[in-house]
């Protein structure tokens, strides 16, 4: 991490957080409140994800959540007072976590309906 | 560094300045202090970097010491003072009648003055009592009571002195009637300690008599407490003194966001038993408000007492009659070798006290090492802990 | 005169563990905690040690925790504190003995900010410099007491964190350089363990005895770093090297999260933010795991939906909603205040957001129930 990392990642965390407040609100309303009975049935989900707009929005949501969660985990890890070597390990681990979340989510999108 | 080891008892302004002075002269120094450094009288003083004007009429010796040290300290401890000068204000006709004596005293002791008209004084300090007749500007200043001595200690430490806070001396060690060290209690580890020394200096301020008694010698020190009251608000930027014979509650020292009013004076036997009489607090408010009326309603931050280590007759009634100068005792005169006491003075004159004491110490040790503390600029106080 | 029992933390170098001693003292209306401890030392136990010097909130040595709160003992009246008063040393600093902590780590960082110790601003308004005086001066406000470090949840855990006092000092250099270099000060705090590490709990500002407002200073530093043009070539200042090991050992670590005794709301907000954050990560993983059912086709998913409509599940949804709302709303505060917006009113902002939380939670849960039962 170079010296600017502190500011950069703090800003990413702050803006992803603000974005999440909006995206999550939308996700909640779309997936749970608008849906009949609080959850979409399988058929509904498939139909819903058919729209490219929805798919884009949900993908964005997925990425932002992954980044925000990874940075949050990293902050908690830093709370533990890590030595420099361990910190690099944590950076790698949380980056891996974020990527895993994103790819798993994308994989799910491709499976739904298609499978 | 010579092989000589001197133990200093007391980590107040005096002990701190002495540790610095002796270390610069190449002596090995260990300073022992029963509490945190400056936890005796020093940390609790009024915070006035004296110009000496207060003593110019009645105590010219002390006044001369003050103005000299004031000038030196500005040079060796830059950044440790609020340097806004001081005013002596005449409020009553009686104060005004004192003016000529005051100006004469200042001139005789070398204290620069500038007389300001009522209007000029009020322009500088609008919160002064509008009834004032005139004011005299002198080079007073505000000092941080703890940080200045910390700078002496920091510099001494940096040059090799050992500072041992939380070490209480309980006795002296003798070889015949020669003092060869100290013993006491290490309160960090809760165990006894002993230190060998070629010479022991008693710089225990108002406790100096207790230490002297450990060697069966007598030091005529009178612990003379005074009450100080800190109120919220910076009501002036300059130090404000009453233009009259030194009395109660006649100095207000602004410091950071507070103003400190002081002081009173009485005498006690034991400097560890200091109460803060309610009527003294009232007196500070009352007297302070005669110079700066707004003080009457300024909320109080703290009221406390500290004991001056005055040298003089035990018969003293209030302490005001005793000189503010200092005295070094070579107890060889009473048959005790290897033991020196330094008491009296002011925090402002600690460096000078140290110089005179160190002159005696090196003479006794047979060293030829001149004083260098007039020139050496001190490390910042933060270096003491850093 | 009232009688007070003091429970005093005791430890000497070489002891296996600390313990508490009790002393009975009498207190008048003005008796301070410091005076009471001095009386204990004088009359009951001369081995008790503590730091003190000025007795009027000016030297900063007498910082300690009284009933869990960081205070200056010399200006804390004993009579107001109840019949039993617990006195402990500051936290997050190496313990020397009894109530004395080692100030070395504090100063090692504090001095790196390079703040001149005398300021030329904030003197009495209307007062003019006397002839021969160029500008009025006065000491900086910070008493170097270390109360803020003892109260800070991030200092408690991150041994490399610069901490509130040092960053407040850096902000003073930016505000009023007096020959020091503001770019250097900004570069120094602009690091992972500098101002970006702060979580805006504002405990520092709450306990500070001399209105230094370190929390607001950190927010202002960030604002400056975000808005300021890219700093000119910055001489890379000494990075915060790992503090010496005693300092490291002295931090309370994660224990601090679960021991917010004596702390103000900002601290609770910080802990709750961390806890809800971790819980939400856990939930995220769980959520994605559940969604795998979608990949298995209609049957698996619709079975799950039936389960999800059970009352237990709905209750858990309520908890989830709380976690999301708290984390989201407090996060908004952290983001806003962290960029210097509303730092002065951070507490009001917090409570306003909590009011939003309550309303949103009630509406959300009601809507959920209505939606599910309406089905
Ligand atoms: C109310 C008041 C206001 C004052 N205002 C000013 C002012 O504005 N400006 C100014 O220049 N001067 C002022 N003075 C004077 C100044 O404070 C003192 O002259 C000076 O601080 C004395 O310093 P010291 O080192 O000699 O004594 P101390 O500071 O008392 O140091 C002696 C030390 O010895 C230690 N000690 C005692 N017994 C033992 C033991 N057995 N073992 C180890 N250590 C021991 C004590 O703990 C203490 O720290 C004021 C004094 C008073 C009382
Ligand atoms: S910022 Fe406040 S609490 Fe922190 S050390 Fe300075 S005076 Fe003490
Ligand atoms: S003794 Fe100086 S701040 Fe309390």
XYZ file of N, CA and C and ligand atoms in Angstrom, chain B residues 43-44 146, chain C residues 34 51-63 71-75 143 145 209, ligand 3:
79
model
N 5.608 23.081 40.446
C 4.533 22.938 39.470
C 3.344 23.815 39.798
N 3.217 24.175 41.075
C 2.024 24.885 41.521
C 2.208 26.393 41.589
N 5.542 23.951 34.996
C 6.170 22.639 34.898
C 7.163 22.564 33.737
N -7.607 14.640 43.423
C -6.159 14.742 43.640
C -5.841 14.985 45.111
N 0.833 11.053 39.373
C 1.488 12.231 38.807
C 0.627 13.456 39.074
N 1.252 14.540 39.449
C 0.543 15.811 39.586
C 1.576 16.899 39.620
N 1.149 18.111 39.281
C 2.102 19.211 39.336
C 1.396 20.556 39.548
N 0.530 20.973 38.608
C 0.056 22.361 38.647
C -1.173 22.571 39.520
N -1.985 21.549 39.688
C -3.217 21.618 40.484
C -4.265 22.578 39.906
N -4.155 22.920 38.630
C -5.238 23.735 38.066
C -5.436 23.464 36.571
N -5.370 22.206 36.176
C -5.686 21.844 34.790
C -4.811 22.581 33.795
N -3.523 22.599 34.068
C -2.647 23.312 33.157
C -1.447 22.479 32.718
N -1.010 21.551 33.573
C 0.188 20.785 33.213
C -0.166 19.457 32.549
N -1.384 18.976 32.799
C -1.804 17.737 32.163
C -1.246 16.464 32.766
N -0.630 16.530 33.938
C -0.031 15.293 34.471
C -1.015 14.417 35.233
N -2.095 14.995 35.755
C -2.902 14.234 36.724
C -4.047 13.481 36.058
N -3.906 13.158 34.776
C -4.951 12.415 34.092
C -5.107 11.026 34.680
N -10.384 11.906 33.464
C -10.486 13.271 33.993
C -9.114 13.730 34.457
N -9.023 15.046 34.704
C -7.877 15.579 35.423
C -8.277 15.575 36.901
N -7.535 14.840 37.706
C -7.921 14.670 39.108
C -7.929 15.997 39.861
N -7.109 16.958 39.404
C -6.982 18.209 40.166
C -8.190 19.112 40.025
N -9.037 18.871 39.048
C -10.231 19.708 38.913
C -11.501 18.860 38.968
N -2.859 20.253 26.688
C -2.120 20.103 27.944
C -1.235 18.864 27.925
N -2.094 15.827 28.125
C -2.507 14.990 29.252
C -2.723 13.544 28.843
N -9.896 18.085 28.354
C -10.169 19.074 29.397
C -9.944 20.509 28.943
S -2.065 18.658 38.267
Fe -1.674 19.738 36.407
S -3.432 19.189 35.255
Fe -3.899 18.394 37.171
